[in-house]
CSV table of C-alpha atoms and ligand atoms in Angstrom, one decimal:
chain,number,residue,atom,x,y,z
A,1,UNK,CA,11.1,-37.3,-27.7
A,2,UNK,CA,9.4,-39.1,-30.6
A,3,UNK,CA,8.0,-37.1,-33.6
A,4,UNK,CA,4.5,-38.2,-32.7
A,5,UNK,CA,4.9,-36.7,-29.2
A,6,UNK,CA,6.2,-33.5,-30.8
A,7,UNK,CA,3.2,-33.3,-33.1
A,8,UNK,CA,0.9,-33.7,-30.1
A,9,UNK,CA,2.7,-31.0,-28.3
A,10,UNK,CA,2.8,-28.7,-31.3
A,11,UNK,CA,-0.7,-29.2,-32.5
A,12,UNK,CA,-2.3,-26.9,-29.9
A,13,UNK,CA,-0.5,-24.0,-31.4
A,14,UNK,CA,-0.9,-25.1,-35.1
A,15,UNK,CA,2.7,-24.0,-35.5
A,16,UNK,CA,4.0,-26.8,-37.7
A,17,UNK,CA,4.5,-26.4,-41.5
A,18,UNK,CA,5.1,-28.6,-44.6
A,19,UNK,CA,8.5,-28.6,-46.4
A,20,UNK,CA,9.0,-29.0,-50.1
A,21,UNK,CA,9.2,-32.8,-49.8
A,22,UNK,CA,5.7,-32.9,-48.3
A,23,UNK,CA,7.0,-34.0,-44.9
A,24,UNK,CA,5.8,-32.4,-41.7
A,25,UNK,CA,8.5,-30.4,-40.2
A,26,UNK,CA,8.3,-28.2,-37.3
A,27,UNK,CA,8.9,-24.5,-37.2
A,28,UNK,CA,11.7,-23.7,-34.8
A,29,UNK,CA,9.1,-22.2,-32.4
A,30,UNK,CA,7.2,-25.4,-32.2
A,31,UNK,CA,10.4,-27.5,-31.8
A,32,UNK,CA,11.4,-25.4,-28.9
A,33,UNK,CA,8.1,-26.1,-27.1
A,34,UNK,CA,9.4,-28.9,-24.9
A,35,UNK,CA,7.4,-27.7,-21.9
A,36,UNK,CA,3.9,-27.8,-20.5
A,37,UNK,CA,1.7,-24.7,-20.9
A,38,UNK,CA,2.7,-22.6,-17.9
A,39,UNK,CA,0.3,-22.1,-15.0
A,40,UNK,CA,-0.8,-18.6,-14.5
A,41,UNK,CA,1.7,-18.0,-11.7
A,42,UNK,CA,4.5,-19.3,-13.9
A,43,UNK,CA,4.0,-17.0,-16.8
A,44,UNK,CA,6.1,-13.9,-16.7
A,45,UNK,CA,7.4,-13.0,-20.1
A,46,UNK,CA,10.4,-10.6,-20.3
A,47,UNK,CA,9.7,-7.5,-22.3
A,48,UNK,CA,11.7,-7.0,-25.5
A,49,UNK,CA,11.0,-3.3,-25.7
A,50,UNK,CA,14.2,-1.3,-26.3
A,51,UNK,CA,13.2,1.8,-24.4
A,52,UNK,CA,15.0,4.1,-22.0
A,53,UNK,CA,15.8,2.5,-18.6
A,54,UNK,CA,16.7,5.0,-15.9
A,55,UNK,CA,18.5,3.4,-13.0
A,56,UNK,CA,17.7,5.4,-9.9
A,57,UNK,CA,19.3,4.3,-6.7
A,58,UNK,CA,17.8,6.9,-4.4
A,59,UNK,CA,15.1,9.6,-4.1
A,60,UNK,CA,15.9,12.9,-5.7
A,61,UNK,CA,15.1,14.7,-2.4
A,62,UNK,CA,15.3,13.3,1.2
A,63,UNK,CA,11.9,11.6,1.5
A,64,UNK,CA,9.5,10.8,4.3
A,65,UNK,CA,7.8,7.4,4.0
A,66,UNK,CA,4.5,7.9,5.8
A,67,UNK,CA,3.4,4.2,5.6
A,68,UNK,CA,5.6,1.5,6.9
A,69,UNK,CA,5.3,-1.6,9.1
A,70,UNK,CA,8.5,-2.1,11.1
A,71,UNK,CA,6.7,-4.1,13.8
A,72,UNK,CA,4.8,-6.6,11.6
A,73,UNK,CA,7.5,-7.1,9.1
A,74,UNK,CA,10.8,-7.0,11.2
A,75,UNK,CA,9.4,-8.8,14.3
A,76,UNK,CA,11.7,-7.1,16.8
A,77,UNK,CA,14.9,-8.0,14.8
A,78,UNK,CA,17.4,-5.2,15.7
A,79,UNK,CA,19.9,-6.3,13.1
A,80,UNK,CA,17.2,-6.0,10.4
A,81,UNK,CA,16.2,-2.6,11.7
A,82,UNK,CA,19.9,-1.4,11.6
A,83,UNK,CA,20.3,-2.8,8.1
A,84,UNK,CA,17.1,-0.9,7.0
A,85,UNK,CA,18.4,2.4,8.4
A,86,UNK,CA,21.5,1.9,6.3
A,87,UNK,CA,19.2,1.3,3.3
A,88,UNK,CA,17.4,4.5,4.2
A,89,UNK,CA,20.7,6.3,4.0
A,90,UNK,CA,21.5,4.9,0.6
A,91,UNK,CA,18.0,5.5,-0.7
A,92,UNK,CA,17.7,9.0,0.7
A,93,UNK,CA,14.8,8.3,3.0
A,94,UNK,CA,15.1,10.7,5.9
A,95,UNK,CA,12.2,9.5,8.1
A,96,UNK,CA,10.0,6.4,8.1
A,97,UNK,CA,6.6,6.5,9.9
A,98,UNK,CA,5.9,3.1,11.3
A,99,UNK,CA,2.2,2.4,11.9
A,100,UNK,CA,2.8,-0.5,14.2
A,101,UNK,CA,2.6,0.8,17.8
A,102,UNK,CA,-0.3,-0.7,19.7
A,103,UNK,CA,-2.3,1.8,21.6
A,104,UNK,CA,-2.0,1.3,25.3
A,105,UNK,CA,1.3,-0.6,24.9
A,106,UNK,CA,3.3,1.8,22.7
A,107,UNK,CA,6.5,1.1,24.6
A,108,UNK,CA,7.1,-2.2,23.0
A,109,UNK,CA,7.4,-0.8,19.4
A,110,UNK,CA,9.0,2.5,20.5
A,111,UNK,CA,11.6,0.6,22.4
A,112,UNK,CA,12.4,-1.4,19.3
A,113,UNK,CA,12.8,1.7,17.3
A,114,UNK,CA,14.7,3.5,20.0
A,115,UNK,CA,18.3,2.8,18.8
A,116,UNK,CA,17.4,4.7,15.7
A,117,UNK,CA,14.7,6.9,17.2
A,118,UNK,CA,15.8,10.0,15.2
A,119,UNK,CA,14.8,8.2,11.9
A,120,UNK,CA,11.4,7.0,12.9
A,121,UNK,CA,8.0,8.3,13.9
A,122,UNK,CA,5.2,6.0,14.9
A,123,UNK,CA,1.4,5.9,14.7
A,124,UNK,CA,-0.6,3.6,17.0
A,125,UNK,CA,-3.5,1.3,16.2
A,126,UNK,CA,-6.4,0.1,18.3
A,127,UNK,CA,-6.5,-3.5,19.3
A,128,UNK,CA,-10.3,-4.2,18.9
A,129,UNK,CA,-10.2,-7.8,19.7
A,130,UNK,CA,-7.8,-7.8,22.7
A,131,UNK,CA,-7.5,-11.2,24.3
A,132,UNK,CA,-11.0,-12.2,23.3
A,133,UNK,CA,-11.3,-15.4,21.2
A,134,UNK,CA,-11.8,-14.5,17.5
A,135,UNK,CA,-15.0,-16.5,17.3
A,136,UNK,CA,-16.5,-14.8,20.4
A,137,UNK,CA,-17.0,-11.1,19.6
A,138,UNK,CA,-18.9,-10.6,22.8
A,139,UNK,CA,-15.6,-11.1,24.6
A,140,UNK,CA,-13.6,-8.7,22.4
A,141,UNK,CA,-12.1,-5.6,24.0
A,142,UNK,CA,-14.2,-3.3,21.8
A,143,UNK,CA,-17.3,-4.8,23.3
A,144,UNK,CA,-16.4,-4.3,26.9
A,145,UNK,CA,-18.0,-1.3,28.8
A,146,UNK,CA,-16.0,1.9,28.6
A,147,UNK,CA,-13.8,0.8,25.7
A,148,UNK,CA,-14.2,4.0,23.7
A,149,UNK,CA,-13.6,6.2,26.8
A,150,UNK,CA,-10.5,4.2,27.6
A,151,UNK,CA,-9.3,4.5,24.0
A,152,UNK,CA,-9.6,8.3,24.1
A,153,UNK,CA,-7.6,8.4,27.4
A,154,UNK,CA,-5.0,6.1,25.8
A,155,UNK,CA,-4.7,8.5,22.9
A,156,UNK,CA,-3.8,11.3,25.2
A,157,UNK,CA,-1.2,9.2,27.0
A,158,UNK,CA,0.1,7.9,23.7
A,159,UNK,CA,0.6,11.5,22.4
A,160,UNK,CA,2.6,12.3,25.5
A,161,UNK,CA,4.9,9.3,24.7
A,162,UNK,CA,5.5,10.6,21.2
A,163,UNK,CA,2.9,8.8,19.2
A,164,UNK,CA,2.0,11.1,16.3
A,165,UNK,CA,-1.1,9.6,14.8
A,166,UNK,CA,-3.7,6.8,14.8
A,167,UNK,CA,-3.8,4.0,12.2
A,168,UNK,CA,-6.9,2.0,11.2
A,169,UNK,CA,-6.5,-1.2,9.3
A,170,UNK,CA,-8.9,-2.5,6.8
A,171,UNK,CA,-10.3,-4.8,9.4
A,172,UNK,CA,-12.2,-1.8,10.6
A,173,UNK,CA,-15.4,-2.1,8.5
A,174,UNK,CA,-14.7,-5.7,7.3
A,175,UNK,CA,-14.1,-7.8,10.4
A,176,UNK,CA,-14.6,-5.7,13.6
A,177,UNK,CA,-17.8,-7.1,15.1
A,178,UNK,CA,-20.5,-6.2,17.6
A,179,UNK,CA,-21.4,-8.6,20.4
A,180,UNK,CA,-24.0,-10.2,18.2
A,181,UNK,CA,-21.5,-11.0,15.5
A,182,UNK,CA,-22.6,-8.3,13.0
A,183,UNK,CA,-20.1,-5.9,11.7
A,184,UNK,CA,-19.6,-2.4,13.1
A,185,UNK,CA,-20.1,0.3,10.5
A,186,UNK,CA,-17.2,2.7,10.2
A,187,UNK,CA,-19.5,5.6,10.8
A,188,UNK,CA,-21.2,3.9,13.8
A,189,UNK,CA,-21.8,6.7,16.4
A,190,UNK,CA,-20.0,4.5,19.0
A,191,UNK,CA,-16.7,5.6,17.5
A,192,UNK,CA,-17.4,9.3,17.3
A,193,UNK,CA,-15.5,10.2,20.5
A,194,UNK,CA,-12.3,8.7,19.0
A,195,UNK,CA,-12.4,10.8,15.8
A,196,UNK,CA,-13.2,13.8,17.9
A,197,UNK,CA,-10.3,13.2,20.3
A,198,UNK,CA,-7.9,12.8,17.5
A,199,UNK,CA,-8.9,16.2,16.2
A,200,UNK,CA,-8.6,17.8,19.6
A,201,UNK,CA,-5.1,16.2,20.1
A,202,UNK,CA,-4.0,17.1,16.6
A,203,UNK,CA,-3.3,13.4,15.9
A,204,UNK,CA,-3.9,12.6,12.2
A,205,UNK,CA,-5.8,9.4,11.4
A,206,UNK,CA,-4.4,7.2,8.6
A,207,UNK,CA,-7.3,5.0,7.6
A,208,UNK,CA,-7.2,1.9,5.3
A,209,UNK,CA,-10.8,1.3,4.2
A,210,UNK,CA,-12.0,-1.4,1.7
A,211,UNK,CA,-9.4,-2.6,-0.8
A,212,UNK,CA,-8.8,-2.8,-4.6
A,213,UNK,CA,-12.0,-3.0,-6.7
A,214,UNK,CA,-11.1,-6.5,-7.9
A,215,UNK,CA,-11.0,-7.9,-4.3
A,216,UNK,CA,-14.8,-7.3,-4.2
A,217,UNK,CA,-15.4,-9.2,-7.5
A,218,UNK,CA,-15.7,-13.0,-7.7
A,219,UNK,CA,-12.4,-14.9,-7.8
A,220,UNK,CA,-12.2,-16.2,-11.4
A,221,UNK,CA,-10.4,-15.9,-14.7
A,222,UNK,CA,-12.0,-12.5,-15.4
A,223,UNK,CA,-10.7,-11.0,-12.2
A,224,UNK,CA,-7.7,-8.8,-12.9
A,225,UNK,CA,-6.1,-9.8,-9.6
A,226,UNK,CA,-6.9,-13.5,-10.1
A,227,UNK,CA,-3.4,-14.8,-9.5
A,228,UNK,CA,-3.0,-12.7,-6.3
A,229,UNK,CA,-6.4,-13.8,-5.0
A,230,UNK,CA,-5.5,-17.5,-5.6
A,231,UNK,CA,-2.4,-16.9,-3.3
A,232,UNK,CA,-4.5,-14.9,-0.8
A,233,UNK,CA,-8.1,-16.1,-0.8
A,234,UNK,CA,-8.5,-14.3,2.5
A,235,UNK,CA,-8.1,-11.0,0.6
A,236,UNK,CA,-11.3,-11.6,-1.3
A,237,UNK,CA,-14.3,-9.6,0.1
A,238,UNK,CA,-16.8,-10.8,-2.4
A,239,UNK,CA,-20.1,-12.0,-1.1
A,240,UNK,CA,-23.0,-11.1,1.1
A,241,UNK,CA,-21.0,-11.5,4.4
A,242,UNK,CA,-19.1,-8.3,3.6
A,243,UNK,CA,-20.3,-4.8,3.0
A,244,UNK,CA,-19.9,-3.5,-0.5
A,245,UNK,CA,-16.8,-1.5,-1.3
A,246,UNK,CA,-19.0,1.5,-2.0
A,247,UNK,CA,-20.7,1.1,1.4
A,248,UNK,CA,-17.4,1.0,3.2
A,249,UNK,CA,-16.0,4.0,1.4
A,250,UNK,CA,-19.2,5.9,1.9
A,251,UNK,CA,-19.2,5.2,5.6
A,252,UNK,CA,-15.5,6.4,5.8
A,253,UNK,CA,-16.4,9.5,3.9
A,254,UNK,CA,-19.3,10.2,6.4
A,255,UNK,CA,-16.7,10.2,9.2
A,256,UNK,CA,-14.3,12.5,7.3
A,257,UNK,CA,-17.2,14.9,6.5
A,258,UNK,CA,-18.5,15.0,10.1
A,259,UNK,CA,-15.2,15.4,11.8
A,260,UNK,CA,-13.9,18.2,9.7
A,261,UNK,CA,-11.3,19.3,12.2
A,262,UNK,CA,-9.6,15.9,12.3
A,263,UNK,CA,-7.0,15.3,9.7
A,264,UNK,CA,-7.4,12.0,7.7
A,265,UNK,CA,-4.8,10.3,5.5
A,266,UNK,CA,-6.5,8.0,3.0
A,267,UNK,CA,-4.2,5.0,2.9
A,268,UNK,CA,-3.4,3.6,-0.6
A,269,UNK,CA,-4.8,6.6,-2.5
A,270,UNK,CA,-7.9,6.3,-0.2
A,271,UNK,CA,-8.2,2.9,-1.8
A,272,UNK,CA,-9.5,4.4,-5.1
A,273,UNK,CA,-6.3,4.2,-7.2
A,274,UNK,CA,-8.3,2.5,-10.0
A,275,UNK,CA,-10.8,5.4,-9.9
A,276,UNK,CA,-8.9,8.6,-9.6
A,277,UNK,CA,-12.0,10.6,-10.5
A,278,UNK,CA,-13.6,9.4,-7.3
A,279,UNK,CA,-10.4,10.1,-5.2
A,280,UNK,CA,-10.4,13.6,-6.7
A,281,UNK,CA,-14.0,14.2,-5.8
A,282,UNK,CA,-13.2,13.3,-2.2
A,283,UNK,CA,-10.1,15.6,-2.1
A,284,UNK,CA,-12.4,18.4,-3.5
A,285,UNK,CA,-15.0,17.8,-0.9
A,286,UNK,CA,-12.8,17.2,2.2
A,287,UNK,CA,-10.1,19.8,3.0
A,288,UNK,CA,-9.1,17.6,5.9
A,289,UNK,CA,-8.2,14.7,3.7
A,290,UNK,CA,-4.8,13.8,2.1
A,291,UNK,CA,-3.9,10.6,0.4
A,292,UNK,CA,-0.7,8.5,0.3
A,293,UNK,CA,0.5,6.2,-2.5
A,294,UNK,CA,1.8,3.1,-0.6
A,295,UNK,CA,1.6,-0.1,-2.6
A,296,UNK,CA,-0.3,1.6,-5.4
A,297,UNK,CA,2.3,2.6,-7.9
A,298,UNK,CA,1.1,-0.6,-9.6
A,299,UNK,CA,-2.2,1.1,-10.2
A,300,UNK,CA,-1.1,4.7,-10.7
A,301,UNK,CA,1.7,3.6,-13.1
A,302,UNK,CA,-0.6,1.7,-15.5
A,303,UNK,CA,-2.6,4.9,-16.1
A,304,UNK,CA,0.3,7.4,-16.3
A,305,UNK,CA,-1.7,10.2,-18.0
A,306,UNK,CA,-4.5,10.1,-15.5
A,307,UNK,CA,-2.1,9.7,-12.6
A,308,UNK,CA,0.1,12.6,-13.6
A,309,UNK,CA,-2.9,14.8,-14.1
A,310,UNK,CA,-4.3,13.7,-10.7
A,311,UNK,CA,-1.0,14.4,-8.8
A,312,UNK,CA,-0.4,17.7,-10.6
A,313,UNK,CA,-4.0,18.8,-9.8
A,314,UNK,CA,-3.5,18.0,-6.1
A,315,UNK,CA,0.2,18.5,-5.5
A,316,UNK,CA,-0.3,19.5,-1.8
A,317,UNK,CA,-2.6,16.6,-1.0
A,318,UNK,CA,-0.5,13.6,-1.8
A,319,UNK,CA,2.0,12.0,0.5
A,320,UNK,CA,4.8,9.5,-0.3
A,321,UNK,CA,4.4,6.0,1.3
A,322,UNK,CA,5.5,2.5,0.5
A,323,UNK,CA,4.0,0.0,2.9
A,324,UNK,CA,7.5,-1.2,3.4
A,325,UNK,CA,10.1,-2.1,4.5
A,326,UNK,CA,10.7,-3.4,1.0
A,327,UNK,CA,13.8,-4.6,-0.7
A,328,UNK,CA,15.9,-1.9,-2.3
A,329,UNK,CA,14.9,-2.8,-5.8
A,330,UNK,CA,11.3,-2.0,-5.1
A,331,UNK,CA,12.1,1.4,-3.7
A,332,UNK,CA,13.9,2.1,-7.0
A,333,UNK,CA,10.6,1.5,-8.8
A,334,UNK,CA,8.9,4.2,-6.6
A,335,UNK,CA,11.6,6.7,-7.6
A,336,UNK,CA,11.4,5.7,-11.2
A,337,UNK,CA,7.6,6.0,-11.2
A,338,UNK,CA,7.6,9.5,-9.6
A,339,UNK,CA,10.7,11.0,-11.2
A,340,UNK,CA,11.1,9.6,-14.8
A,341,UNK,CA,9.1,9.1,-18.0
A,342,UNK,CA,10.4,5.6,-18.4
A,343,UNK,CA,8.0,3.2,-20.1
A,344,UNK,CA,6.8,-0.3,-19.2
A,345,UNK,CA,8.9,-1.3,-16.2
A,346,UNK,CA,8.0,-3.5,-13.2
A,347,UNK,CA,6.6,-2.1,-10.0
A,348,UNK,CA,8.0,-5.0,-7.9
A,349,UNK,CA,11.0,-7.2,-7.7
A,350,UNK,CA,8.7,-10.3,-7.6
A,351,UNK,CA,8.1,-12.5,-10.6
A,352,UNK,CA,5.3,-12.5,-11.7
A,353,UNK,CA,4.3,-9.1,-10.6
A,354,UNK,CA,2.2,-9.5,-7.4
A,355,UNK,CA,-0.5,-7.0,-7.8
A,356,UNK,CA,-1.7,-7.6,-11.3
A,357,UNK,CA,0.2,-8.9,-14.4
A,358,UNK,CA,1.1,-5.5,-15.9
A,359,UNK,CA,4.0,-3.1,-16.0
A,360,UNK,CA,4.0,0.6,-15.3
A,361,UNK,CA,5.1,4.0,-16.7
A,362,UNK,CA,6.7,7.0,-15.0
A,363,UNK,CA,4.9,10.3,-14.5
A,364,UNK,CA,8.1,12.5,-14.5
A,365,UNK,CA,7.0,15.0,-11.8
A,366,UNK,CA,8.7,18.4,-11.5
A,367,UNK,CA,11.2,19.1,-8.7
A,368,UNK,CA,8.6,21.4,-7.1
A,369,UNK,CA,5.9,18.6,-7.0
A,370,UNK,CA,8.4,16.0,-5.9
A,371,UNK,CA,9.5,18.0,-2.9
A,372,UNK,CA,5.8,18.4,-1.9
A,373,UNK,CA,5.1,14.7,-2.1
A,374,UNK,CA,8.4,13.5,-0.7
A,375,UNK,CA,8.3,15.7,2.5
A,376,UNK,CA,6.6,19.1,2.5
A,377,UNK,CA,3.0,17.9,2.5
A,378,UNK,CA,3.6,15.5,5.3
A,379,UNK,CA,4.9,18.4,7.5
A,380,UNK,CA,1.3,19.8,7.4
A,381,UNK,CA,-0.3,16.6,8.6
A,382,UNK,CA,2.1,14.8,11.0
A,383,UNK,CA,3.0,16.5,14.2
A,384,UNK,CA,6.7,16.7,15.0
A,385,UNK,CA,7.7,15.6,11.6
A,386,UNK,CA,9.2,18.9,10.4
A,387,UNK,CA,11.6,19.1,13.3
A,388,UNK,CA,12.5,15.4,13.1
A,389,UNK,CA,13.2,15.8,9.4
A,390,UNK,CA,15.2,18.9,9.8
A,391,UNK,CA,17.3,17.2,12.5
A,392,UNK,CA,18.1,14.4,10.0
A,393,UNK,CA,18.9,16.8,7.3
A,394,UNK,CA,21.2,18.8,9.6
A,395,UNK,CA,23.2,15.6,10.2
A,396,UNK,CA,23.8,15.0,6.5
A,397,UNK,CA,25.0,17.0,3.6
A,398,UNK,CA,21.7,16.7,1.8
A,399,UNK,CA,19.7,19.8,1.0
A,400,UNK,CA,16.0,19.3,0.5
B,501,LIG,ZN1,0.1,-1.0,5.3
């Protein structure tokens, strides 16, 4: 490369200097710059901090992962399922709760899990669209006569087949539509019998409402999830065609308030991991609400003082979840976040970090709190879990 080209490349950083002979020479940093300025998704500097690195290869106590997707992610691959069970053994995960059974057709997912049935519980979800074309809401299952009544009957049948809860995806509130194409509100009275039936049957409802705050802001350089939204523009809910994040969460809270004998699990820290004061106010108001931490150590771990205070204030109201199955490396970050006071470590095996360009810090919870989060709290919410867990523990030498 010619000196002129080097000067051109170096000038943007002003990092050249003059030697004693008056000739332009380049500081070593400038000479090394034989590259283009990286794109945002190519920039992932490695930290030079020399701080404690705790390598955890399994949870300290046998854990229950209350938020997993073995249907959507493994696509009926039995080999992958078997390999994950071996991973659960290595990582000390006793039970995984898969949220991927379809209400009314639970057999398909339960049959998939059956070779390892003792290690899995399953929630079901409602297929609102059915076989109706996406662009024709009037033909969707949820807009056919008797849909809610049928759903309530299916819940009873599902429970008898071993389904132990109901899952709502974020589509509920954001894309589930009325015949005229407008969105159903989460607190629409049409759905009341479903919440009520779940309460009567003792089936908890895990509900994913709204999404990270940044997903409701414009996609642009000031958005803290800019890179992620460039990869997934469909995850942006900015604009008049969507309800505001506040409206969605408020409608969800109306349901939790009204159906006080139904147990609700707020997925992803009730989608308020950036605003733990709000999540705390909901836990204060709603005794029937617990929250789980799946895919949110990225948020909790960047505010370790607030996160630790939050968890220690509500030690009986927080459940362990991952949104997995994930690679083993990522699970290690969950243990490290919960169990150590390590500083500035990744939350994901991906480069760059996929949920915001930052690293996280551990909150070093006590054994007492860890046991509550890893398994004890979930016993109080998910029917059949305590027995299933105890059966797994009895097969191993682990003592919770
Ligand atoms: Zn999920």
